Short mmCIF file of N, CA and C in Angstrom, two decimals:
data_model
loop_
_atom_site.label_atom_id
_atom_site.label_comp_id
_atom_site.label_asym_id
_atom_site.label_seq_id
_atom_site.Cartn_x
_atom_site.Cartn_y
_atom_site.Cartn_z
N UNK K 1 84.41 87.33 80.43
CA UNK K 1 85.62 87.55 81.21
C UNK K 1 85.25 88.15 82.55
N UNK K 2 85.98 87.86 83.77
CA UNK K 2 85.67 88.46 85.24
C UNK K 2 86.95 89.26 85.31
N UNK K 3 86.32 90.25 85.77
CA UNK K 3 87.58 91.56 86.44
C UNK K 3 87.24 91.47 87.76
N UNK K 4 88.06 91.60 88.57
CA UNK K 4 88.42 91.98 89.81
C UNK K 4 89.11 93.36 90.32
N UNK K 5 88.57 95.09 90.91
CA UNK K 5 89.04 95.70 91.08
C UNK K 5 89.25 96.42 92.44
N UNK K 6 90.94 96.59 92.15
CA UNK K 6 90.99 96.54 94.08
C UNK K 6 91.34 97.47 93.98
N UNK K 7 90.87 98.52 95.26
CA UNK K 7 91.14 99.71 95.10
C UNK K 7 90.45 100.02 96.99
N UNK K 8 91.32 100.70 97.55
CA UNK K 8 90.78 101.06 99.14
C UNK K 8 89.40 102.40 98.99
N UNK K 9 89.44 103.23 97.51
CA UNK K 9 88.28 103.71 97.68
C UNK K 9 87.07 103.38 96.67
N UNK K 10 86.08 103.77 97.16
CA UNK K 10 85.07 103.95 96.69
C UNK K 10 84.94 104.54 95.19
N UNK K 11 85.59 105.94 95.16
CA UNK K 11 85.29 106.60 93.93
C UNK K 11 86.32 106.06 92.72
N UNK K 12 87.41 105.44 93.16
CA UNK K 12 88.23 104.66 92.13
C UNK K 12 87.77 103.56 91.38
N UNK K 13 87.17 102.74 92.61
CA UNK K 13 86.35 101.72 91.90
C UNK K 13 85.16 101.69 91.21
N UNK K 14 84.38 102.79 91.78
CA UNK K 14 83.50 103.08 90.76
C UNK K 14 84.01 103.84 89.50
N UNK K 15 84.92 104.48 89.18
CA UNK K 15 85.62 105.23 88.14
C UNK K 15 85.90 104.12 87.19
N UNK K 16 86.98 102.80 87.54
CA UNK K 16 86.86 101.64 86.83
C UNK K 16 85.98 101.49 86.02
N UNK K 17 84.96 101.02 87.07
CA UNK K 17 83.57 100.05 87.07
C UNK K 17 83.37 100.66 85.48
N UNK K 18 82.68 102.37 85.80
CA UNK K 18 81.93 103.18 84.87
C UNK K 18 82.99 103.25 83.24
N UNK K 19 84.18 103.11 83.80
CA UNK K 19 85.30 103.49 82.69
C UNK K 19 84.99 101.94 81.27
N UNK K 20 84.93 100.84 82.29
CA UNK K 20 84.76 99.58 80.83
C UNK K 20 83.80 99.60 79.82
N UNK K 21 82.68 100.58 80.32
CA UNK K 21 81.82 100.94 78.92
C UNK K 21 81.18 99.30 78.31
N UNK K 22 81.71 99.24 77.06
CA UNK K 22 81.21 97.94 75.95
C UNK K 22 82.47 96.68 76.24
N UNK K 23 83.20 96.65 77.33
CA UNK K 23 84.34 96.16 77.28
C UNK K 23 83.28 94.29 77.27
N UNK K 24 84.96 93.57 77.31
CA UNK K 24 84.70 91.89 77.20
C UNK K 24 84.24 91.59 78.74
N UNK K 25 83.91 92.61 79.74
CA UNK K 25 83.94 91.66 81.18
C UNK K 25 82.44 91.59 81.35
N UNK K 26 82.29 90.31 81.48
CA UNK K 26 80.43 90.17 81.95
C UNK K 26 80.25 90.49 83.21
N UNK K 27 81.33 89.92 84.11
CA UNK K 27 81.68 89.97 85.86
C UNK K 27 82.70 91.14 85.85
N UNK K 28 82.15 91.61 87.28
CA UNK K 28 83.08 92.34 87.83
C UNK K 28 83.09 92.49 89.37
N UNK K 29 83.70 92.66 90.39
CA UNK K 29 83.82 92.38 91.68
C UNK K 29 85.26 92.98 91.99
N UNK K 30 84.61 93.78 93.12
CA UNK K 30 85.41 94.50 94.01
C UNK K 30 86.57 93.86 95.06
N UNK K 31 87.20 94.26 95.56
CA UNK K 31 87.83 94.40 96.92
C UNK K 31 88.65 95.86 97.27
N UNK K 32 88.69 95.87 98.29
CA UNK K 32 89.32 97.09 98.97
C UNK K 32 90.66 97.05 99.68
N UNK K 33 91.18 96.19 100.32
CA UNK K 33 92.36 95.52 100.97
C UNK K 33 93.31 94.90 100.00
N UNK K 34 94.50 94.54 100.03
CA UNK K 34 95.25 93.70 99.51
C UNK K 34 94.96 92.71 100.02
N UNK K 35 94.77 92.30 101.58
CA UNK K 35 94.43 90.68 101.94
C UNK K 35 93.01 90.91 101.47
N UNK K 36 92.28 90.98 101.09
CA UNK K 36 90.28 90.94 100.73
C UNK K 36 91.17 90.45 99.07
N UNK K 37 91.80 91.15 98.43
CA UNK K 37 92.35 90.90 97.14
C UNK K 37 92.96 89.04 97.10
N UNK K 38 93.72 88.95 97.90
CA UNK K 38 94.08 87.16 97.72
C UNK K 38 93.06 86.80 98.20
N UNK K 39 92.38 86.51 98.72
CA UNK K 39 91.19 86.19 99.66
C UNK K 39 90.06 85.67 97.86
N UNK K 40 89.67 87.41 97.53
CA UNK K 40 88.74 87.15 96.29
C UNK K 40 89.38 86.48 95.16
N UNK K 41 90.57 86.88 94.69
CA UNK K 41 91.31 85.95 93.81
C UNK K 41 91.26 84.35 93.71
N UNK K 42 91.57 84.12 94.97
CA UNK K 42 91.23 82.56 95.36
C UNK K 42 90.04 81.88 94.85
N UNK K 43 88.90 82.56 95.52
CA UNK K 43 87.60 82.39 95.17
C UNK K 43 86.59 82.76 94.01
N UNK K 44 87.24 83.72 93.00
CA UNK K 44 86.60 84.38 92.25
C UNK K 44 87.62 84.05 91.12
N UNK K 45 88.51 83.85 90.73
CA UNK K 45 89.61 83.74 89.82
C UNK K 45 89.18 84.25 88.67
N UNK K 46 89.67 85.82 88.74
CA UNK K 46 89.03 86.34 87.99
C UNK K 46 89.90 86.75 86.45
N UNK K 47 89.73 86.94 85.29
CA UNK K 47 90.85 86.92 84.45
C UNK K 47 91.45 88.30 84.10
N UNK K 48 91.39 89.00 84.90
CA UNK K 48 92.31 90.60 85.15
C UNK K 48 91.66 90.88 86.27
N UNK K 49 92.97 91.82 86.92
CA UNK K 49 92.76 92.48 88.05
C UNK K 49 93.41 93.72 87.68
N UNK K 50 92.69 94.72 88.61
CA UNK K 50 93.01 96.26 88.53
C UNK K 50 93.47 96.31 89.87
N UNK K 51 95.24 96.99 90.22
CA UNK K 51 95.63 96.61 92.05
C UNK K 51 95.73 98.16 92.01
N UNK K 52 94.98 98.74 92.79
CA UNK K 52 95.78 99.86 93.85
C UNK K 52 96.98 99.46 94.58
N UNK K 53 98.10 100.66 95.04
CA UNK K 53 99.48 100.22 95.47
C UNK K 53 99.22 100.81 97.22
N UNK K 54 98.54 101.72 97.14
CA UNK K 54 98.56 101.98 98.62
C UNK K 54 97.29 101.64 99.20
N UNK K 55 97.32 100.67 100.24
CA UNK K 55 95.82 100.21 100.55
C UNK K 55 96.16 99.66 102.32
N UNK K 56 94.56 99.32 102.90
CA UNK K 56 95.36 99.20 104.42
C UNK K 56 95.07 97.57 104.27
N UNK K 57 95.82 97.25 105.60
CA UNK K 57 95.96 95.81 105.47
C UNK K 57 97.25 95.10 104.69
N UNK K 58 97.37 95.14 103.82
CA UNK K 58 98.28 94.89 102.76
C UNK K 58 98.75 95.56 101.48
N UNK K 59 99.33 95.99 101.13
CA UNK K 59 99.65 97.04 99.64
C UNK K 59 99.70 96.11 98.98
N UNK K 60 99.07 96.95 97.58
CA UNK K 60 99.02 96.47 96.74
C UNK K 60 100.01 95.53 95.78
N UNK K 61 101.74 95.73 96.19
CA UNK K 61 102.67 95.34 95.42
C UNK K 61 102.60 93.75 96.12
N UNK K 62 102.35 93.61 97.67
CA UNK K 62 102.75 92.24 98.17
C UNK K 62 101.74 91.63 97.44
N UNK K 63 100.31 92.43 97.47
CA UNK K 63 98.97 91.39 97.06
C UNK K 63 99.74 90.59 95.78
N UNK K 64 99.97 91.26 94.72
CA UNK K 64 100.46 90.87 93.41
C UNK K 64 101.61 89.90 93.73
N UNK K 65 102.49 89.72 94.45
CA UNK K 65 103.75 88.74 95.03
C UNK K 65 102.71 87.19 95.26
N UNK K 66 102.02 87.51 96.16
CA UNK K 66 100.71 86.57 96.39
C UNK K 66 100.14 85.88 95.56
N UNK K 67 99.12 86.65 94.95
CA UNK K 67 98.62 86.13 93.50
C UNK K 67 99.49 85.52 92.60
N UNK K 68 100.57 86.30 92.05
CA UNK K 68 101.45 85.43 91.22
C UNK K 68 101.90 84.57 91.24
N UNK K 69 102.37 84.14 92.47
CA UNK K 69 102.53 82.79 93.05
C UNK K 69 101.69 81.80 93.04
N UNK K 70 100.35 82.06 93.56
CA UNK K 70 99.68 81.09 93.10
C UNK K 70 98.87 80.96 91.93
N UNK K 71 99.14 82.22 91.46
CA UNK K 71 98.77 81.50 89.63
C UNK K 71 99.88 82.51 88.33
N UNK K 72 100.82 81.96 88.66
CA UNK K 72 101.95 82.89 87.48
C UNK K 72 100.95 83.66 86.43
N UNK K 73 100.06 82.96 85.62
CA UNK K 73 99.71 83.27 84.54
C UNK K 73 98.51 84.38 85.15
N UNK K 74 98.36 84.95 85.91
CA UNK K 74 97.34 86.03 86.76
C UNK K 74 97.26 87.55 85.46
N UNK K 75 96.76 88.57 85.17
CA UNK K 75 97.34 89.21 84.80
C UNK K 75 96.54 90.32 85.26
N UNK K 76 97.54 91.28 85.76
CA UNK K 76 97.36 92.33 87.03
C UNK K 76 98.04 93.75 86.07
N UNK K 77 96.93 94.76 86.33
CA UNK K 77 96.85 95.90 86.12
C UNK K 77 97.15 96.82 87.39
N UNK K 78 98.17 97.58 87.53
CA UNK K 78 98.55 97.87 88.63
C UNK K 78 97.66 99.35 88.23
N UNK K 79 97.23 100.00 89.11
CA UNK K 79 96.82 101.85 89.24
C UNK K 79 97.15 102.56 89.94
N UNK K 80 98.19 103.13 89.92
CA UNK K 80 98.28 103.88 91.50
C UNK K 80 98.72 105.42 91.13
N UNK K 81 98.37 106.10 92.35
CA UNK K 81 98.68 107.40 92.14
C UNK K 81 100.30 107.92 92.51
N UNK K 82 101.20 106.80 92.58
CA UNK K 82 102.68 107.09 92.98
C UNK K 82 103.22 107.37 91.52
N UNK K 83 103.70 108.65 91.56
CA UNK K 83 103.59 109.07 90.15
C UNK K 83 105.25 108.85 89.62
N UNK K 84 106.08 108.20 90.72
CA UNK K 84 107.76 108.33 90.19
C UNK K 84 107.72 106.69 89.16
N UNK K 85 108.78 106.95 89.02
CA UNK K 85 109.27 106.43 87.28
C UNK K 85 109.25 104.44 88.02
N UNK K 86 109.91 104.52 89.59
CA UNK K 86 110.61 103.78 90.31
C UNK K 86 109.73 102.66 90.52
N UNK K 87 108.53 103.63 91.14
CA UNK K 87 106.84 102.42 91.59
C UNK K 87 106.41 101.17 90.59
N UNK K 88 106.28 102.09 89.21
CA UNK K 88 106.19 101.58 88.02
C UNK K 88 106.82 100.32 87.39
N UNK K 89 108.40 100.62 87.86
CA UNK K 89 109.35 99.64 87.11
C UNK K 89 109.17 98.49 88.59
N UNK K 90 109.04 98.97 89.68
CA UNK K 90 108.65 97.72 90.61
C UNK K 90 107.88 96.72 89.99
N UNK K 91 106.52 97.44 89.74
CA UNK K 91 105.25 96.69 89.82
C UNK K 91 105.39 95.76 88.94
N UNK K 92 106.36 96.37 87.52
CA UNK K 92 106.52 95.31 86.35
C UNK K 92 107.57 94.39 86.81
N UNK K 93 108.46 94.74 87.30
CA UNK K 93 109.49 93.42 88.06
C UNK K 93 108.80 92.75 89.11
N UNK K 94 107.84 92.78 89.45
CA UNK K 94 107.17 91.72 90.26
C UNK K 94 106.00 91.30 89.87
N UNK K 95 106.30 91.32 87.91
CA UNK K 95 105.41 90.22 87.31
C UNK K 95 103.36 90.91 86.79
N UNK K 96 103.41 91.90 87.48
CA UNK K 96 102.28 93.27 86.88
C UNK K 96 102.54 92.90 85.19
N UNK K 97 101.11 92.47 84.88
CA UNK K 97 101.35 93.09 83.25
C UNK K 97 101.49 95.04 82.97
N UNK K 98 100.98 95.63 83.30
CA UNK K 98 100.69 96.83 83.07
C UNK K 98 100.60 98.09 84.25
N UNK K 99 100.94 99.06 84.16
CA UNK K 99 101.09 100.35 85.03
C UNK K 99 100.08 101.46 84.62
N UNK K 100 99.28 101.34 85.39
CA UNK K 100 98.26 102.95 84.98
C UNK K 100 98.27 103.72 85.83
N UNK K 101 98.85 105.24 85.24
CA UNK K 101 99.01 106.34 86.37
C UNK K 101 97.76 106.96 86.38
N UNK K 102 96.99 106.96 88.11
CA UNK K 102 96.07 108.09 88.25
C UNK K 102 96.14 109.38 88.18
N UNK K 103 95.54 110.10 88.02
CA UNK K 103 94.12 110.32 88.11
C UNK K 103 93.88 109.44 86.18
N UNK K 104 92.96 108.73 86.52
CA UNK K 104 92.61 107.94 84.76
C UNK K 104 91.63 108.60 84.43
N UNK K 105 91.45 108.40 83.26
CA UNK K 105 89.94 108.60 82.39
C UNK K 105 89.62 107.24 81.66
N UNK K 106 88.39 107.26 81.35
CA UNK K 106 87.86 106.11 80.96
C UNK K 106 88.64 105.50 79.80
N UNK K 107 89.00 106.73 78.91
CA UNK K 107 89.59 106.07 77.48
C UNK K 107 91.35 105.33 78.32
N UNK K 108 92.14 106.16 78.95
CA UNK K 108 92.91 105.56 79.64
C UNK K 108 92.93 104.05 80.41
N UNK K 109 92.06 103.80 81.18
CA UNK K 109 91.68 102.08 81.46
C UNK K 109 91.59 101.15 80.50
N UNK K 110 90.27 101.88 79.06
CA UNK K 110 89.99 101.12 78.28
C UNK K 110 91.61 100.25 77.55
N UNK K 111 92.68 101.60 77.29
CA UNK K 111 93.66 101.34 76.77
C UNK K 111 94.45 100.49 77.51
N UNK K 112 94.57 100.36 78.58
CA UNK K 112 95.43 99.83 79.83
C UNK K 112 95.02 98.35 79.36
N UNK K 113 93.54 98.21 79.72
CA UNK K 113 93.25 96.77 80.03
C UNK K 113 93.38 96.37 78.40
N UNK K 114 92.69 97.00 77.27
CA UNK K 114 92.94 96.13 75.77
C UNK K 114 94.41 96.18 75.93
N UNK K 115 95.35 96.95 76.43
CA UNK K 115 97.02 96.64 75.96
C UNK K 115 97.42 95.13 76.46
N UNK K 116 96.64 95.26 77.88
CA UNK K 116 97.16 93.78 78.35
C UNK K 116 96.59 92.45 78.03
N UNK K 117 95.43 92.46 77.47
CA UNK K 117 95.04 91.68 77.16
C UNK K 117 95.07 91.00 75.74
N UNK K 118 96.11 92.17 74.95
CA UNK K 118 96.25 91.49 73.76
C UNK K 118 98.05 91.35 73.51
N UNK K 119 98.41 91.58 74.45
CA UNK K 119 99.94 90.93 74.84
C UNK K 119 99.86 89.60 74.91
#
């Protein structure tokens, strides 16, 4: 399986990265932007993505508008540190399988990504 994790920093994505442990992903590949995110999607079609919501260039909620469109069946792990009830119920009305509130821990991701992937 390929993951794709977008995230504008450094220590998030490495937090990911380190968090999948024994997980199913052989691939994994970054972006930092929401446009770098459709951009790698396109090219990398990867079978989960992890979206940060605040990022420069593009936020994370349009990236996911993007992606879904061109592949409905996408399935996107949203992460963000917007901690109201509101962000959340967005991300899932615009087609997000899943909502993970930061600050995560590893067992937290692990749970995030097995929840969505066995939906």
């Amino acid at each position: 399986m390929k993951l794709l994790i977008v995230d504008d920093s450094l220590i998030m994505r490495r937090a990911i990265e380190r968090s999948l442990g024994r997980s199913h992903f052989t691939e994994v590949r970054t972006a930092t932007t929401g446009v770098q995110a459709v951009d790698m999607f396109e090219r990398y079609q990867p079978d989960v993505v992890t979206m940060d919501i605040t990022m420069p260039d593009m936020d994370g909620l349009t990236a996911v508008d993007i992606i879904l469109k061109r592949n409905p069946r996408a399935t996107i792990l949203v992460v963000s540190a917007l901690a109201d009830k509101a962000t959340a119920v967005e991300a899932i009305k615009r087609g997000a399988s899943g909502f993970l509130l930061k600050p995560i821990t590893a067992e937290s991701v692990h749970n995030a990504l097995e929840d969505i992937l066995t939906d």
